[in-house]
């Protein structure tokens, strides 16, 4: 390799490193905002899915959040212990476990509405720039899914 060649194996050239480091750092910004609500970031994602639509089967939530059942089940158990969700067998298919919000889980949405704005403020980037980045990351994820 000559001095003008770029080493493809330097850490700062790796997409995987940039994505992983950014993910950890941005998720850490959420931690202080979610802790007073008694939520971890993964639990927050489950709640977001349920605030969009409920009830949902465990499988639906797992698919949407790209989690496997052994990862999702403890999250749901802790959310249920916190009084935010209820798990019950589906009346139409007893093999399905459905998750729905409790009154406390629905009420938590009002407090959570402040989270996205607070994260945006902490990052200091204008909302259109963050939305464009999110769109690019979503497109990258969709592309990676096709490989």
PDB file of C-alpha atoms in Angstrom:
ATOM      1  CA  UNK A   1       0.000   0.000   0.000  1.00  0.00           C
ATOM      2  CA  UNK A   2       1.346   3.437  -0.914  1.00  0.00           C
ATOM      3  CA  UNK A   3       0.958   6.629   1.114  1.00  0.00           C
ATOM      4  CA  UNK A   4      -1.829   7.828  -1.187  1.00  0.00           C
ATOM      5  CA  UNK A   5      -3.849   4.634  -0.786  1.00  0.00           C
ATOM      6  CA  UNK A   6      -6.654   4.712   1.723  1.00  0.00           C
ATOM      7  CA  UNK A   7      -6.697   1.803   4.138  1.00  0.00           C
ATOM      8  CA  UNK A   8     -10.191   0.275   3.909  1.00  0.00           C
ATOM      9  CA  UNK A   9      -9.793  -1.252   7.363  1.00  0.00           C
ATOM     10  CA  UNK A  10      -9.371   1.881   9.431  1.00  0.00           C
ATOM     11  CA  UNK A  11     -12.000   2.149  12.122  1.00  0.00           C
ATOM     12  CA  UNK A  12     -13.176   5.584  11.043  1.00  0.00           C
ATOM     13  CA  UNK A  13     -14.028   4.244   7.569  1.00  0.00           C
ATOM     14  CA  UNK A  14     -16.345   1.504   8.864  1.00  0.00           C
ATOM     15  CA  UNK A  15     -20.081   2.004   8.444  1.00  0.00           C
ATOM     16  CA  UNK A  16     -20.746  -0.576  11.153  1.00  0.00           C
ATOM     17  CA  UNK A  17     -18.696   1.382  13.685  1.00  0.00           C
ATOM     18  CA  UNK A  18     -20.337   4.716  12.843  1.00  0.00           C
ATOM     19  CA  UNK A  19     -23.797   3.182  13.148  1.00  0.00           C
ATOM     20  CA  UNK A  20     -23.035   1.329  16.398  1.00  0.00           C
ATOM     21  CA  UNK A  21     -21.330   4.265  18.115  1.00  0.00           C
ATOM     22  CA  UNK A  22     -24.030   6.706  17.015  1.00  0.00           C
ATOM     23  CA  UNK A  23     -26.774   4.350  18.131  1.00  0.00           C
ATOM     24  CA  UNK A  24     -25.296   3.914  21.619  1.00  0.00           C
ATOM     25  CA  UNK A  25     -24.716   7.642  22.040  1.00  0.00           C
ATOM     26  CA  UNK A  26     -28.138   8.752  20.802  1.00  0.00           C
ATOM     27  CA  UNK A  27     -29.916   6.092  22.860  1.00  0.00           C
ATOM     28  CA  UNK A  28     -28.042   7.383  25.919  1.00  0.00           C
ATOM     29  CA  UNK A  29     -29.704  10.778  25.338  1.00  0.00           C
ATOM     30  CA  UNK A  30     -33.053   9.074  25.822  1.00  0.00           C
ATOM     31  CA  UNK A  31     -32.037   7.428  29.104  1.00  0.00           C
ATOM     32  CA  UNK A  32     -32.382  10.557  31.277  1.00  0.00           C
ATOM     33  CA  UNK A  33     -35.729  11.368  29.693  1.00  0.00           C
ATOM     34  CA  UNK A  34     -37.179   7.883  30.039  1.00  0.00           C
ATOM     35  CA  UNK A  35     -35.931   7.057  33.520  1.00  0.00           C
ATOM     36  CA  UNK A  36     -38.491   9.292  35.320  1.00  0.00           C
ATOM     37  CA  UNK A  37     -41.214   7.397  33.439  1.00  0.00           C
ATOM     38  CA  UNK A  38     -39.796   4.077  34.573  1.00  0.00           C
ATOM     39  CA  UNK A  39     -38.874   3.051  31.027  1.00  0.00           C
ATOM     40  CA  UNK A  40     -35.761   1.754  29.379  1.00  0.00           C
ATOM     41  CA  UNK A  41     -35.199   2.553  25.719  1.00  0.00           C
ATOM     42  CA  UNK A  42     -36.344  -0.906  24.529  1.00  0.00           C
ATOM     43  CA  UNK A  43     -39.469  -0.598  26.699  1.00  0.00           C
ATOM     44  CA  UNK A  44     -40.104   2.843  25.192  1.00  0.00           C
ATOM     45  CA  UNK A  45     -40.030   1.274  21.719  1.00  0.00           C
ATOM     46  CA  UNK A  46     -42.624  -1.298  22.786  1.00  0.00           C
ATOM     47  CA  UNK A  47     -44.805   1.484  24.179  1.00  0.00           C
ATOM     48  CA  UNK A  48     -44.463   3.470  20.949  1.00  0.00           C
ATOM     49  CA  UNK A  49     -45.714   0.454  18.996  1.00  0.00           C
ATOM     50  CA  UNK A  50     -48.672   0.066  21.349  1.00  0.00           C
ATOM     51  CA  UNK A  51     -49.508   3.778  21.335  1.00  0.00           C
ATOM     52  CA  UNK A  52     -49.812   3.485  17.552  1.00  0.00           C
ATOM     53  CA  UNK A  53     -52.158   0.503  17.711  1.00  0.00           C
ATOM     54  CA  UNK A  54     -53.384  -1.939  20.307  1.00  0.00           C
ATOM     55  CA  UNK A  55     -53.942  -4.688  21.075  1.00  0.00           C
ATOM     56  CA  UNK A  56     -51.068  -6.295  19.252  1.00  0.00           C
ATOM     57  CA  UNK A  57     -49.811  -9.812  19.300  1.00  0.00           C
ATOM     58  CA  UNK A  58     -46.387 -10.456  20.728  1.00  0.00           C
ATOM     59  CA  UNK A  59     -45.352 -11.604  17.229  1.00  0.00           C
ATOM     60  CA  UNK A  60     -46.498  -8.294  15.665  1.00  0.00           C
ATOM     61  CA  UNK A  61     -44.519  -6.289  18.197  1.00  0.00           C
ATOM     62  CA  UNK A  62     -41.457  -8.496  17.770  1.00  0.00           C
ATOM     63  CA  UNK A  63     -41.603  -8.156  13.984  1.00  0.00           C
ATOM     64  CA  UNK A  64     -42.056  -4.398  14.031  1.00  0.00           C
ATOM     65  CA  UNK A  65     -39.252  -3.842  16.543  1.00  0.00           C
ATOM     66  CA  UNK A  66     -37.018  -6.486  14.948  1.00  0.00           C
ATOM     67  CA  UNK A  67     -36.695  -8.358  18.219  1.00  0.00           C
ATOM     68  CA  UNK A  68     -36.809 -12.059  18.885  1.00  0.00           C
ATOM     69  CA  UNK A  69     -39.208 -13.534  21.419  1.00  0.00           C
ATOM     70  CA  UNK A  70     -36.584 -14.243  24.104  1.00  0.00           C
ATOM     71  CA  UNK A  71     -35.637 -10.555  24.016  1.00  0.00           C
ATOM     72  CA  UNK A  72     -39.182  -9.192  23.905  1.00  0.00           C
ATOM     73  CA  UNK A  73     -40.748 -11.410  26.588  1.00  0.00           C
ATOM     74  CA  UNK A  74     -38.769  -9.968  29.539  1.00  0.00           C
ATOM     75  CA  UNK A  75     -39.507  -6.433  28.304  1.00  0.00           C
ATOM     76  CA  UNK A  76     -43.216  -7.182  28.285  1.00  0.00           C
ATOM     77  CA  UNK A  77     -43.059  -8.811  31.723  1.00  0.00           C
ATOM     78  CA  UNK A  78     -41.383  -5.715  33.187  1.00  0.00           C
ATOM     79  CA  UNK A  79     -43.893  -3.403  31.480  1.00  0.00           C
ATOM     80  CA  UNK A  80     -46.709  -5.521  32.880  1.00  0.00           C
ATOM     81  CA  UNK A  81     -45.145  -5.442  36.374  1.00  0.00           C
ATOM     82  CA  UNK A  82     -44.947  -1.653  36.048  1.00  0.00           C
ATOM     83  CA  UNK A  83     -48.660  -1.542  35.299  1.00  0.00           C
ATOM     84  CA  UNK A  84     -48.320  -0.195  31.751  1.00  0.00           C
ATOM     85  CA  UNK A  85     -49.433  -3.221  29.716  1.00  0.00           C
ATOM     86  CA  UNK A  86     -51.569  -6.302  30.050  1.00  0.00           C
ATOM     87  CA  UNK A  87     -50.870  -9.617  28.348  1.00  0.00           C
ATOM     88  CA  UNK A  88     -53.680 -12.043  27.612  1.00  0.00           C
ATOM     89  CA  UNK A  89     -54.475 -14.913  25.287  1.00  0.00           C
ATOM     90  CA  UNK A  90     -56.270 -13.839  22.135  1.00  0.00           C
ATOM     91  CA  UNK A  91     -59.985 -14.644  22.155  1.00  0.00           C
ATOM     92  CA  UNK A  92     -59.797 -15.563  18.465  1.00  0.00           C
ATOM     93  CA  UNK A  93     -56.634 -17.684  18.686  1.00  0.00           C
ATOM     94  CA  UNK A  94     -55.494 -18.968  22.056  1.00  0.00           C
ATOM     95  CA  UNK A  95     -52.019 -19.637  20.678  1.00  0.00           C
ATOM     96  CA  UNK A  96     -51.559 -15.867  20.310  1.00  0.00           C
ATOM     97  CA  UNK A  97     -50.598 -13.678  23.244  1.00  0.00           C
ATOM     98  CA  UNK A  98     -51.994 -10.167  22.864  1.00  0.00           C
ATOM     99  CA  UNK A  99     -50.576  -7.084  24.524  1.00  0.00           C
ATOM    100  CA  UNK A 100     -52.717  -4.069  25.323  1.00  0.00           C
ATOM    101  CA  UNK A 101     -52.193  -0.875  27.254  1.00  0.00           C
ATOM    102  CA  UNK A 102     -53.569  -0.292  30.713  1.00  0.00           C
ATOM    103  CA  UNK A 103     -55.030   3.036  31.763  1.00  0.00           C
ATOM    104  CA  UNK A 104     -51.622   3.943  33.203  1.00  0.00           C
ATOM    105  CA  UNK A 105     -49.933   2.923  29.940  1.00  0.00           C
ATOM    106  CA  UNK A 106     -52.259   5.152  27.925  1.00  0.00           C
ATOM    107  CA  UNK A 107     -51.736   8.044  30.354  1.00  0.00           C
ATOM    108  CA  UNK A 108     -47.963   7.690  30.045  1.00  0.00           C
ATOM    109  CA  UNK A 109     -48.251   8.755  26.410  1.00  0.00           C
ATOM    110  CA  UNK A 110     -48.885  12.350  27.464  1.00  0.00           C
ATOM    111  CA  UNK A 111     -45.555  12.466  29.308  1.00  0.00           C
ATOM    112  CA  UNK A 112     -43.752  10.668  26.491  1.00  0.00           C
ATOM    113  CA  UNK A 113     -44.832  13.248  23.915  1.00  0.00           C
ATOM    114  CA  UNK A 114     -42.055  15.487  25.244  1.00  0.00           C
ATOM    115  CA  UNK A 115     -39.300  12.945  24.551  1.00  0.00           C
ATOM    116  CA  UNK A 116     -38.785  13.418  20.779  1.00  0.00           C
ATOM    117  CA  UNK A 117     -38.598  17.202  21.100  1.00  0.00           C
ATOM    118  CA  UNK A 118     -36.197  16.984  24.038  1.00  0.00           C
ATOM    119  CA  UNK A 119     -33.903  14.633  22.089  1.00  0.00           C
ATOM    120  CA  UNK A 120     -34.023  16.943  19.077  1.00  0.00           C
ATOM    121  CA  UNK A 121     -33.126  19.895  21.299  1.00  0.00           C
ATOM    122  CA  UNK A 122     -30.233  17.989  22.875  1.00  0.00           C
ATOM    123  CA  UNK A 123     -28.832  17.034  19.486  1.00  0.00           C
ATOM    124  CA  UNK A 124     -28.996  20.622  18.295  1.00  0.00           C
ATOM    125  CA  UNK A 125     -29.811  19.734  14.700  1.00  0.00           C
ATOM    126  CA  UNK A 126     -32.842  21.164  12.941  1.00  0.00           C
ATOM    127  CA  UNK A 127     -35.788  18.787  12.705  1.00  0.00           C
ATOM    128  CA  UNK A 128     -35.708  18.576   8.873  1.00  0.00           C
ATOM    129  CA  UNK A 129     -32.088  17.419   9.012  1.00  0.00           C
ATOM    130  CA  UNK A 130     -32.906  14.744  11.599  1.00  0.00           C
ATOM    131  CA  UNK A 131     -35.936  13.602   9.599  1.00  0.00           C
ATOM    132  CA  UNK A 132     -33.785  13.341   6.455  1.00  0.00           C
ATOM    133  CA  UNK A 133     -31.225  11.286   8.383  1.00  0.00           C
ATOM    134  CA  UNK A 134     -33.967   8.999   9.704  1.00  0.00           C
ATOM    135  CA  UNK A 135     -35.274   8.550   6.145  1.00  0.00           C
ATOM    136  CA  UNK A 136     -31.786   7.649   4.917  1.00  0.00           C
ATOM    137  CA  UNK A 137     -31.291   5.148   7.731  1.00  0.00           C
ATOM    138  CA  UNK A 138     -34.700   3.606   7.017  1.00  0.00           C
ATOM    139  CA  UNK A 139     -33.790   3.295   3.337  1.00  0.00           C
ATOM    140  CA  UNK A 140     -30.489   1.671   4.314  1.00  0.00           C
ATOM    141  CA  UNK A 141     -32.319  -0.777   6.572  1.00  0.00           C
ATOM    142  CA  UNK A 142     -34.789  -1.613   3.814  1.00  0.00           C
ATOM    143  CA  UNK A 143     -31.901  -2.179   1.409  1.00  0.00           C
ATOM    144  CA  UNK A 144     -30.029  -4.400   3.865  1.00  0.00           C
ATOM    145  CA  UNK A 145     -33.225  -6.455   4.308  1.00  0.00           C
ATOM    146  CA  UNK A 146     -33.202  -7.316   0.602  1.00  0.00           C
ATOM    147  CA  UNK A 147     -29.689  -8.749   0.637  1.00  0.00           C
TER     148      UNK A 147
END
